Short mmCIF file of C-alpha atoms and ligand atoms in Angstrom, two decimals:
data_model
loop_
_atom_site.label_atom_id
_atom_site.label_comp_id
_atom_site.label_asym_id
_atom_site.label_seq_id
_atom_site.Cartn_x
_atom_site.Cartn_y
_atom_site.Cartn_z
CA MET A 1323 0.52 -0.14 0.22
CA ILE A 1324 0.38 3.95 -0.53
CA VAL A 1325 0.17 7.20 1.39
CA LEU A 1326 -0.63 9.87 0.26
CA LYS A 1327 0.09 13.21 2.79
CA PHE A 1328 -2.03 16.47 1.26
CA GLY A 1329 -0.86 19.85 2.64
CA GLY A 1330 -3.04 23.01 3.34
CA SER A 1331 -2.18 24.55 0.36
CA SER A 1332 -2.78 21.27 -1.21
CA VAL A 1333 -6.14 21.10 -0.59
CA ARG A 1334 -6.75 24.99 -0.36
CA ASP A 1335 -10.65 25.08 -2.32
CA ALA A 1336 -12.43 22.94 -4.35
CA GLU A 1337 -10.50 23.31 -8.28
CA TRP A 1338 -7.05 22.05 -5.50
CA ILE A 1339 -8.94 19.38 -3.61
CA ASP A 1340 -10.22 18.24 -7.04
CA ARG A 1341 -6.36 17.84 -7.71
CA VAL A 1342 -5.34 15.76 -5.14
CA VAL A 1343 -8.42 13.34 -6.18
CA SER A 1344 -6.95 13.19 -9.79
CA ILE A 1345 -3.44 12.44 -8.68
CA ALA A 1346 -4.84 10.07 -5.72
CA GLY A 1347 -7.94 8.47 -8.76
CA THR A 1348 -3.81 8.37 -10.25
CA TYR A 1349 -2.37 5.20 -7.20
CA LEU A 1350 -5.95 3.33 -7.38
CA ASP A 1351 -3.82 0.32 -7.87
CA ARG A 1352 -1.18 1.11 -5.09
CA SER A 1353 -4.11 0.72 -1.96
CA PRO A 1354 -3.85 4.00 -1.22
CA VAL A 1355 -4.77 5.70 2.05
CA LEU A 1356 -4.89 9.62 1.74
CA VAL A 1357 -3.74 12.14 4.68
CA SER A 1358 -4.69 15.58 5.16
CA SER A 1359 -4.57 18.47 6.92
CA ALA A 1360 -7.29 20.84 7.09
CA MET A 1361 -8.02 23.31 4.59
CA GLY A 1362 -5.39 26.15 3.54
CA LYS A 1363 -5.16 28.30 6.58
CA THR A 1364 -7.42 27.20 8.03
CA THR A 1365 -6.29 25.63 11.36
CA ASP A 1366 -4.39 29.44 12.08
CA ALA A 1367 -7.65 30.71 11.87
CA LEU A 1368 -8.55 28.08 14.44
CA VAL A 1369 -6.11 28.94 17.01
CA ARG A 1370 -7.34 32.00 16.21
CA ILE A 1371 -10.92 31.87 17.68
CA THR A 1372 -9.62 30.18 20.44
CA GLU A 1373 -7.73 33.44 21.26
CA ALA A 1374 -10.89 35.62 21.10
CA ALA A 1375 -13.05 33.33 22.25
CA GLU A 1376 -10.52 33.27 25.13
CA LYS A 1377 -10.64 36.35 25.21
CA GLY A 1378 -13.96 36.86 25.62
CA ASP A 1379 -14.36 39.03 22.52
CA HIS A 1380 -17.05 36.04 21.01
CA ALA A 1381 -17.95 38.48 18.16
CA ALA A 1382 -14.24 38.70 17.14
CA ALA A 1383 -14.61 34.18 17.75
CA ARG A 1384 -17.45 34.33 15.67
CA GLU A 1385 -16.69 35.71 13.07
CA GLU A 1386 -14.00 33.84 11.96
CA ILE A 1387 -15.88 30.36 12.31
CA ALA A 1388 -18.90 31.87 9.51
CA LYS A 1389 -15.71 32.21 7.21
CA ILE A 1390 -15.05 28.81 7.93
CA ARG A 1391 -18.46 28.28 7.69
CA VAL A 1392 -18.91 29.57 4.30
CA HIS A 1393 -15.51 27.92 3.04
CA HIS A 1394 -16.43 24.65 3.55
CA LEU A 1395 -19.48 25.19 2.36
CA ALA A 1396 -19.11 26.65 -0.74
CA THR A 1397 -17.18 24.31 -1.93
CA ALA A 1398 -19.34 21.21 -1.34
CA SER A 1399 -21.62 23.46 -3.70
CA ALA A 1400 -18.19 23.76 -6.17
CA SER A 1401 -17.55 19.80 -6.11
CA LEU A 1402 -20.54 18.24 -5.11
CA THR A 1403 -24.17 16.91 -6.10
CA GLY A 1404 -26.88 15.64 -5.60
CA ALA A 1405 -27.35 13.25 -2.32
CA ASN A 1406 -23.81 13.67 -1.41
CA HIS A 1407 -23.81 17.73 -1.79
CA ALA A 1408 -26.52 17.14 0.73
CA GLU A 1409 -24.90 14.71 2.68
CA THR A 1410 -21.80 16.08 2.67
CA VAL A 1411 -24.05 19.54 3.48
CA ALA A 1412 -25.20 17.91 6.52
CA ARG A 1413 -22.06 16.29 8.23
CA LEU A 1414 -20.31 19.91 7.68
CA THR A 1415 -22.97 21.55 9.23
CA ALA A 1416 -23.34 18.48 12.85
CA TYR A 1417 -19.21 19.70 13.25
CA LEU A 1418 -19.18 23.25 13.08
CA ASP A 1419 -21.98 23.64 14.81
CA ASP A 1420 -20.00 21.16 17.33
CA LEU A 1421 -17.47 23.56 16.80
CA SER A 1422 -19.61 26.92 17.54
CA LEU A 1423 -20.66 25.52 21.30
CA LEU A 1424 -17.73 24.47 21.75
CA VAL A 1425 -16.76 28.59 21.48
CA GLN A 1426 -19.11 28.96 22.82
CA GLY A 1427 -18.27 28.06 26.03
CA VAL A 1428 -15.04 28.92 26.09
CA SER A 1429 -16.10 32.50 25.94
CA LEU A 1430 -18.08 32.23 28.15
CA ILE A 1431 -15.73 30.97 30.77
CA ARG A 1432 -12.45 33.07 29.15
CA GLU A 1433 -11.05 29.63 29.65
CA CYS A 1434 -8.97 27.43 26.76
CA SER A 1435 -6.77 24.74 28.29
CA PRO A 1436 -4.79 22.75 25.81
CA ARG A 1437 -7.17 20.09 26.15
CA THR A 1438 -10.04 22.03 25.43
CA ARG A 1439 -7.52 24.09 22.45
CA ASP A 1440 -6.49 20.96 20.82
CA ALA A 1441 -10.61 19.90 20.99
CA VAL A 1442 -11.54 23.55 18.25
CA LEU A 1443 -8.56 22.59 16.89
CA SER A 1444 -9.55 19.09 15.64
CA TYR A 1445 -11.81 20.54 13.32
CA GLY A 1446 -9.69 21.80 10.85
CA GLU A 1447 -9.07 18.23 9.49
CA LEU A 1448 -12.39 16.80 9.99
CA LEU A 1449 -13.83 19.31 8.26
CA SER A 1450 -10.92 18.70 5.11
CA THR A 1451 -11.16 14.88 4.57
CA THR A 1452 -15.01 14.95 4.21
CA LEU A 1453 -14.79 17.20 1.41
CA ILE A 1454 -11.81 15.11 0.25
CA ALA A 1455 -13.94 11.49 0.58
CA ALA A 1456 -17.09 13.23 -1.18
CA ARG A 1457 -15.45 14.68 -4.22
CA ALA A 1458 -13.54 11.18 -4.80
CA ARG A 1459 -17.05 9.57 -4.08
CA GLU A 1460 -18.36 12.25 -6.81
CA ARG A 1461 -16.21 11.35 -9.66
CA GLY A 1462 -16.65 7.51 -8.90
CA ILE A 1463 -14.03 6.52 -6.84
CA PRO A 1464 -15.61 3.55 -4.29
CA THR A 1465 -13.81 5.45 -0.73
CA THR A 1466 -13.71 5.21 2.98
CA LEU A 1467 -14.69 8.41 5.30
CA LEU A 1468 -11.59 6.76 8.11
CA ASP A 1469 -11.46 8.46 11.74
CA SER A 1470 -8.03 8.67 12.23
CA ARG A 1471 -8.67 9.54 16.93
CA GLU A 1472 -9.44 5.95 16.65
CA PHE A 1473 -6.06 4.44 15.88
CA ILE A 1474 -4.08 7.08 16.00
CA LYS A 1475 -2.97 6.95 20.16
CA THR A 1476 -1.73 9.61 22.25
CA ASP A 1477 -1.07 10.31 25.86
CA GLU A 1478 -2.36 13.49 27.90
CA THR A 1479 -0.17 16.56 26.18
CA PHE A 1480 -2.68 17.77 24.95
CA THR A 1481 -1.01 20.32 21.30
CA ASN A 1482 1.72 18.59 21.74
CA ALA A 1483 0.82 14.10 22.33
CA THR A 1484 2.95 11.94 22.26
CA VAL A 1485 2.01 9.04 20.29
CA LEU A 1486 1.79 5.71 21.63
CA PHE A 1487 3.06 3.44 18.97
CA ALA A 1488 2.45 -0.08 20.72
CA GLU A 1489 -1.59 0.53 20.70
CA THR A 1490 -1.76 2.85 17.64
CA ASN A 1491 -0.17 0.08 15.51
CA ASP A 1492 -3.17 -2.23 16.19
CA ALA A 1493 -5.23 0.16 16.31
CA VAL A 1494 -4.04 1.20 12.41
CA ARG A 1495 -4.48 -2.83 11.38
CA ARG A 1496 -7.59 -3.59 12.95
CA ALA A 1497 -9.20 -0.28 11.10
CA VAL A 1498 -7.91 1.02 7.76
CA THR A 1499 -7.60 -1.88 5.59
CA PRO A 1500 -6.49 -0.68 2.50
CA LYS A 1501 -7.93 -2.75 -0.54
CA ARG A 1502 -6.91 -2.32 -4.36
CA GLY A 1503 -8.64 0.10 -6.64
CA GLU A 1504 -9.80 1.13 -3.89
CA LEU A 1505 -8.94 5.14 -1.44
CA PHE A 1506 -9.01 5.41 1.95
CA VAL A 1507 -8.82 8.68 3.47
CA ALA A 1508 -7.72 9.54 7.16
CA GLN A 1509 -7.11 13.14 9.01
CA GLY A 1510 -3.39 14.58 9.86
CA PHE A 1511 -2.32 16.22 13.10
CA ILE A 1512 -5.15 14.65 15.02
CA GLY A 1513 -4.95 12.05 17.74
CA SER A 1514 -6.60 10.98 21.02
CA THR A 1515 -5.98 9.05 24.23
CA GLY A 1516 -6.99 5.63 26.05
CA THR A 1517 -9.78 7.38 26.50
CA GLY A 1518 -11.04 8.36 23.56
CA VAL A 1519 -10.41 12.35 23.97
CA THR A 1520 -8.84 14.73 20.33
CA THR A 1521 -6.21 15.49 21.20
CA THR A 1522 -3.12 17.04 17.91
CA LEU A 1523 0.46 16.04 17.10
CA GLY A 1524 1.17 19.08 17.48
CA ARG A 1525 1.75 22.19 14.75
CA GLY A 1526 1.94 20.67 10.93
CA GLY A 1527 1.82 17.12 12.21
CA SER A 1528 0.02 15.59 9.52
CA ASP A 1529 3.44 15.02 7.76
CA TYR A 1530 3.98 12.88 11.27
CA SER A 1531 0.66 10.90 10.88
CA ALA A 1532 1.35 9.88 7.34
CA THR A 1533 5.16 8.02 8.36
CA ILE A 1534 2.43 6.42 11.41
CA ILE A 1535 0.19 5.01 9.36
CA GLY A 1536 2.52 4.01 7.02
CA ALA A 1537 4.94 2.04 9.21
CA ALA A 1538 1.78 0.53 11.50
CA LEU A 1539 0.78 -1.20 8.10
CA GLY A 1540 4.16 -1.93 5.81
CA ALA A 1541 3.41 0.38 3.33
CA SER A 1542 5.96 0.76 0.04
CA GLU A 1543 5.82 4.56 0.77
CA VAL A 1544 4.85 7.45 2.41
CA GLN A 1545 4.65 10.46 -0.70
CA ILE A 1546 4.42 13.65 1.28
CA TRP A 1547 2.93 16.57 -1.35
CA THR A 1548 2.68 20.35 -0.92
CA ASP A 1549 3.73 23.36 -2.33
CA VAL A 1550 7.66 23.07 -3.97
CA ASP A 1551 9.21 21.10 -5.42
CA GLY A 1552 10.64 18.98 -2.62
CA ILE A 1553 12.95 19.52 -0.14
CA MET A 1554 15.03 22.38 -2.21
CA THR A 1555 18.72 23.68 -0.86
CA THR A 1556 17.10 26.22 1.82
CA ASP A 1557 13.40 27.77 2.11
CA PRO A 1558 12.69 28.84 -1.41
CA ARG A 1559 10.94 31.30 0.74
CA ILE A 1560 14.03 33.31 1.74
CA ILE A 1561 16.20 31.88 -1.44
CA PRO A 1562 13.86 32.05 -4.61
CA GLY A 1563 17.00 30.30 -6.27
CA ALA A 1564 17.16 27.51 -3.71
CA VAL A 1565 16.59 23.29 -5.98
CA THR A 1566 15.49 20.60 -5.04
CA VAL A 1567 17.29 18.48 -4.02
CA ALA A 1568 16.82 14.99 -5.47
CA SER A 1569 17.66 12.62 -3.40
CA LEU A 1570 18.63 12.77 0.83
CA THR A 1571 19.72 10.05 2.93
CA TYR A 1572 17.27 9.55 6.12
CA ASP A 1573 19.03 11.27 9.10
CA GLU A 1574 19.64 14.10 6.21
CA ALA A 1575 16.44 15.07 6.40
CA GLY A 1576 15.52 14.66 10.24
CA GLU A 1577 18.25 16.72 11.00
CA LEU A 1578 17.10 19.62 8.20
CA ALA A 1579 13.31 18.88 9.55
CA TYR A 1580 14.52 19.54 13.15
CA PHE A 1581 16.12 22.30 12.54
CA GLY A 1582 13.86 24.23 10.61
CA ALA A 1583 13.07 23.55 7.20
CA LYS A 1584 9.24 23.04 7.36
CA VAL A 1585 8.58 21.31 4.69
CA VAL A 1586 8.46 18.25 6.70
CA HIS A 1587 7.48 17.89 10.70
CA PRO A 1588 10.30 17.03 12.84
CA PHE A 1589 9.14 13.52 13.04
CA THR A 1590 8.07 12.39 9.99
CA ILE A 1591 11.45 10.11 8.92
CA HIS A 1592 10.93 8.52 12.43
CA PRO A 1593 8.25 6.18 11.86
CA ALA A 1594 9.54 4.58 7.77
CA VAL A 1595 13.21 4.76 9.34
CA GLU A 1596 12.61 1.19 11.03
CA LEU A 1597 11.54 -0.55 7.70
CA GLY A 1598 12.94 1.06 5.10
CA ILE A 1599 10.13 2.82 4.10
CA PRO A 1600 11.02 5.87 1.19
CA VAL A 1601 9.53 9.29 1.92
CA VAL A 1602 9.18 10.70 -1.28
CA VAL A 1603 8.53 14.78 -0.80
CA LYS A 1604 5.91 16.19 -3.90
CA ASN A 1605 4.42 19.57 -5.68
CA THR A 1606 1.01 19.59 -5.78
CA GLY A 1607 0.91 22.09 -8.28
CA ASN A 1608 3.69 19.60 -10.02
CA PRO A 1609 3.06 16.08 -10.03
CA GLU A 1610 5.58 15.77 -12.96
CA ALA A 1611 7.99 16.84 -10.69
CA PRO A 1612 9.52 13.95 -9.52
CA GLY A 1613 10.82 15.41 -6.51
CA THR A 1614 13.23 14.60 -3.07
CA ARG A 1615 13.67 10.79 -1.64
CA VAL A 1616 13.87 10.19 1.72
CA SER A 1617 15.78 6.85 2.27
CA ASP A 1618 18.59 5.04 3.62
CA SER A 1619 20.36 4.70 0.41
CA THR A 1620 23.81 6.38 1.26
CA GLU A 1621 24.98 7.98 -1.01
CA THR A 1622 27.57 10.64 -1.50
CA SER A 1623 28.81 12.39 1.31
CA GLY A 1624 28.91 16.77 1.41
CA LEU A 1625 26.71 19.06 1.52
CA LYS A 1626 23.09 18.76 1.02
CA ALA A 1627 21.12 21.63 2.35
CA ILE A 1628 20.58 24.27 4.83
CA ALA A 1629 18.00 25.30 7.74
CA ARG A 1630 17.73 27.75 9.98
CA LYS A 1631 15.99 27.55 13.55
CA ASN A 1632 15.33 31.12 15.12
CA GLY A 1633 14.05 31.68 18.30
CA VAL A 1634 16.72 30.44 20.07
CA VAL A 1635 18.23 30.86 23.52
CA VAL A 1636 21.62 29.43 24.36
CA VAL A 1637 21.87 29.50 27.69
CA THR A 1638 26.13 29.09 29.53
CA ILE A 1639 26.44 27.98 32.61
CA HIS A 1640 30.18 29.22 34.11
CA SER A 1641 32.35 26.77 37.18
CA SER A 1642 35.09 26.38 38.50
CA ARG A 1643 33.58 23.10 39.34
CA MET A 1644 33.75 21.62 37.13
CA VAL A 1645 37.40 21.07 36.55
CA ASN A 1646 38.07 16.89 37.33
CA ALA A 1647 34.18 16.79 38.47
CA TYR A 1648 32.12 14.16 36.81
CA GLY A 1649 28.27 14.67 36.77
CA PHE A 1650 28.18 17.82 35.98
CA LEU A 1651 27.16 17.69 32.74
CA SER A 1652 24.40 15.15 34.32
CA ARG A 1653 23.16 17.62 37.62
CA ILE A 1654 22.84 20.52 34.29
CA PHE A 1655 20.84 17.75 31.93
CA ARG A 1656 19.37 16.89 34.31
CA VAL A 1657 17.40 20.31 35.39
CA PHE A 1658 16.37 20.96 31.54
CA GLU A 1659 15.06 17.16 31.74
CA GLN A 1660 12.76 18.18 34.25
CA TYR A 1661 11.34 21.50 33.04
CA ARG A 1662 10.84 18.60 29.97
CA VAL A 1663 12.60 21.14 27.44
CA SER A 1664 15.34 19.38 24.67
CA VAL A 1665 18.05 20.31 24.09
CA ASP A 1666 19.37 21.08 20.80
CA LEU A 1667 23.35 21.68 20.48
CA VAL A 1668 25.71 21.24 22.84
CA ALA A 1669 29.60 23.01 23.56
CA THR A 1670 32.18 22.52 26.53
CA SER A 1671 34.83 24.09 28.10
CA GLU A 1672 37.09 23.01 30.78
CA VAL A 1673 34.93 25.78 33.05
CA SER A 1674 31.43 26.27 31.21
CA VAL A 1675 28.75 24.10 29.02
CA SER A 1676 26.86 26.66 26.47
CA VAL A 1677 23.23 24.23 25.59
CA THR A 1678 20.47 25.99 22.58
CA ILE A 1679 17.22 25.86 23.78
CA GLU A 1680 13.27 26.72 21.43
CA ASP A 1681 13.30 29.66 24.24
CA THR A 1682 10.06 28.68 26.48
CA PRO A 1683 8.48 30.94 29.55
CA ARG A 1684 10.44 27.89 31.81
CA ILE A 1685 13.42 30.04 31.33
CA ALA A 1686 13.11 32.58 34.42
CA VAL A 1687 12.57 29.02 36.49
CA ILE A 1688 15.41 26.82 34.28
CA THR A 1689 17.86 29.96 35.05
CA ARG A 1690 17.09 29.75 39.07
CA ASP A 1691 17.89 25.93 39.53
CA LEU A 1692 21.10 26.39 37.52
CA GLU A 1693 22.37 29.09 39.70
CA ARG A 1694 23.11 26.08 42.15
CA LEU A 1695 25.39 24.94 39.76
CA GLY A 1696 26.97 28.10 38.64
CA ARG A 1697 27.20 31.12 37.06
CA VAL A 1698 24.63 32.07 34.71
CA GLU A 1699 24.26 33.32 31.12
CA VAL A 1700 21.24 33.74 29.15
CA GLU A 1701 21.05 34.52 24.83
CA ARG A 1702 17.89 35.40 23.80
CA ASP A 1703 16.93 35.75 20.80
CA ARG A 1704 19.50 33.78 18.97
CA GLY A 1705 18.85 31.79 15.62
CA ILE A 1706 20.92 28.37 14.42
CA ILE A 1707 22.20 27.26 10.99
CA CYS A 1708 22.04 23.49 10.24
CA LEU A 1709 24.16 22.99 7.92
CA VAL A 1710 23.37 19.17 6.44
CA GLY A 1711 25.38 16.37 4.34
CA ARG A 1712 27.21 13.89 5.39
CA GLU A 1713 31.21 13.28 6.58
CA LEU A 1714 31.11 17.85 6.05
CA TRP A 1715 34.58 18.08 9.11
CA LYS A 1716 35.96 15.49 6.50
CA ASP A 1717 36.49 18.49 4.29
CA SER A 1718 38.38 20.75 5.81
CA ALA A 1719 38.88 23.27 1.96
CA PHE A 1720 34.16 22.90 2.78
CA VAL A 1721 34.49 23.93 6.93
CA ALA A 1722 37.24 26.91 6.30
CA ARG A 1723 34.98 28.33 3.43
CA VAL A 1724 31.41 27.62 5.34
CA PHE A 1725 33.91 30.75 8.07
CA ALA A 1726 35.07 32.16 5.29
CA VAL A 1727 32.02 33.50 3.44
CA LEU A 1728 31.05 34.05 7.11
CA THR A 1729 33.37 36.74 8.51
CA GLU A 1730 30.50 39.24 9.00
CA VAL A 1731 28.25 36.80 10.81
CA PRO A 1732 29.58 37.12 14.57
CA ILE A 1733 29.50 32.81 15.29
CA ARG A 1734 28.70 32.53 19.56
CA MET A 1735 28.72 28.32 19.10
CA ILE A 1736 29.78 25.75 16.59
CA THR A 1737 29.35 22.48 17.09
CA LEU A 1738 29.33 19.10 14.70
CA GLY A 1739 26.18 16.75 14.77
CA SER A 1740 27.22 13.36 16.71
CA SER A 1741 25.60 11.41 13.16
CA ASP A 1742 28.51 13.36 11.61
CA THR A 1743 25.09 14.77 9.23
CA ASN A 1744 25.85 18.78 10.60
CA LEU A 1745 27.61 21.33 10.84
CA SER A 1746 25.45 23.85 13.51
CA LEU A 1747 26.07 27.81 14.37
CA VAL A 1748 24.01 29.65 16.38
CA VAL A 1749 24.13 33.06 15.24
CA PRO A 1750 22.96 36.09 16.45
CA GLY A 1751 18.39 35.72 15.20
CA GLY A 1752 18.72 38.89 12.79
CA ASP A 1753 21.90 37.63 10.57
CA THR A 1754 20.31 33.78 9.78
CA ALA A 1755 18.46 35.44 6.46
CA THR A 1756 22.51 36.60 5.88
CA ALA A 1757 24.11 33.68 6.97
CA ILE A 1758 21.25 31.40 4.68
CA ARG A 1759 22.12 33.69 1.71
CA LEU A 1760 25.77 33.70 1.92
CA LEU A 1761 25.53 30.18 2.12
CA HIS A 1762 23.12 29.16 -0.23
CA ALA A 1763 25.46 32.17 -3.20
CA GLU A 1764 28.87 29.71 -1.56
CA PHE A 1765 27.42 26.53 -1.99
CA PHE A 1766 24.25 26.71 -4.28
CA ASP A 1767 24.62 29.15 -6.97
CA PRO A 1768 26.36 29.06 -10.28
CA ALA A 1769 29.10 30.91 -10.73
P1 ADP B 637 2.40 22.02 4.10
O1 ADP B 637 1.07 22.68 4.21
O2 ADP B 637 2.43 21.37 2.35
O3 ADP B 637 2.70 20.69 4.81
P2 ADP B 637 4.09 23.49 4.73
O4 ADP B 637 4.19 24.81 4.99
O5 ADP B 637 3.87 22.60 6.12
O6 ADP B 637 3.62 22.28 3.94
O7 ADP B 637 5.47 22.59 3.89
C1 ADP B 637 5.93 23.36 3.32
C2 ADP B 637 6.85 25.47 2.49
O8 ADP B 637 8.32 24.44 3.37
C3 ADP B 637 7.75 25.10 1.87
O9 ADP B 637 6.60 26.52 1.28
C4 ADP B 637 8.72 26.24 1.88
O10 ADP B 637 8.29 27.30 2.43
C5 ADP B 637 9.24 25.58 3.69
N1 ADP B 637 10.36 24.97 3.62
C6 ADP B 637 11.11 25.31 4.36
N2 ADP B 637 12.94 24.73 4.51
C7 ADP B 637 12.22 24.58 3.23
C8 ADP B 637 13.18 23.49 2.09
N3 ADP B 637 14.87 22.95 2.76
N4 ADP B 637 12.36 22.52 0.72
C9 ADP B 637 11.60 23.11 0.43
N5 ADP B 637 10.56 23.65 1.15
C10 ADP B 637 11.23 24.32 2.59
N1 LIG B 638 -3.41 21.61 9.68
C1 LIG B 638 -2.22 20.90 10.85
C2 LIG B 638 -1.68 22.26 11.30
O1 LIG B 638 -1.87 23.58 10.19
C3 LIG B 638 -1.61 19.93 10.81
C4 LIG B 638 -1.14 20.38 8.94
O2 LIG B 638 -0.95 20.58 8.61
O3 LIG B 638 0.07 19.88 9.05
O4 LIG B 638 -0.34 22.74 11.55
MG1 MG B 639 3.25 20.85 6.51
#
């Protein structure tokens, strides 16, 4: 079987949903499961709705819900006819009425817990997949619409739930039974706890849903369909001249995703690795383009792509007690672990340790705890530039070129990923775009 995942821009309106159904139609002989995001920017609108409702601004929330209603019903009218149209409108209306009630409740009590926020956000995918499945049926494709909450099982970390793989794999195998010539449609992004409460996998999480389902079913391939021609040498929104990378290893794609290449969610690669399932990233607007193939092929070494991550904080702990002392690093990491904050990069010297973390309101308490171990310095608004490719350090000429082009950019920290697939630099947040531009021009632009 094959999993086809479509992002929000790929299902933005009736015309694009039709395009998506056409693409899925060409894969019917490979028993496809289609996983979709919410239409266009619906999830962003749902986030605004929760924020407005929480402030008690029910009028603003209601107005946003009305826009969502109009867009989904207009899409139904443009793509469906007869009983199919009537049934779909009834289903969409039921969802939208439930959403309105829920949001009204939030406005009244002016409180939106992470659990309620997940319930609200889940409607984006529930609505989009209703339309996609209906359009596929309209075009004569035998179609089953699934509810991903029945088989993506998670813990209770609302807004960013952790997938429970043993339960999920069993549940997916029971609920999703792909067949040749038929289409199965499932929501990305959403799941549920053991007791059936709706959760989400974090923003951008539909890519992850796709590989979770693909791995559970032993897919021959997972395709991530988006709005660019694959994974590119860097974000084409920063560098319009960025070009598609034909192939990447799982490690390379994982590092890129983790360090800011939004094109795939950071967790997407993990479920595919164990079974060696290829993940192919393709453009819904340009299906003929080959896209990027991510697999375990060990191809060329050298630089493949550059990513950046903003909103990074560097925390440095200075202490002379580190000299010849064991257990010091573990005490530092225990503090981050206690607050469930993950450390991205680490650099140590004899008397200090610097780590990078994502900016979080918990920094104040973390700093207070770390101060028991030494003097603490916190630098906010930093960015990470991550150069991805195998064995970059082995090429000293390459490393020299990196530093030569960045002479004007102050580099605060340097690390080499232990997987030997990245060279990461911490620079001031305001300099990440300049750094990417200089590096891209040096390594990828034709002379
Ligand atoms: P979708 O809605 O399909 O999930 P996303 O917006 O999440 O799409 O991801 C696609 C976007 O990722 C692209 O439009 C592009 O701006 C951004 N992006 C960032 N880094 C890269 C990269 N290295 N290659 C391709 N796209 C990238
Ligand atoms: N719709 C969700 C989001 O916008 C999930 C996704 O698109 O991957 O974050
Ligand atoms: Mg995405």
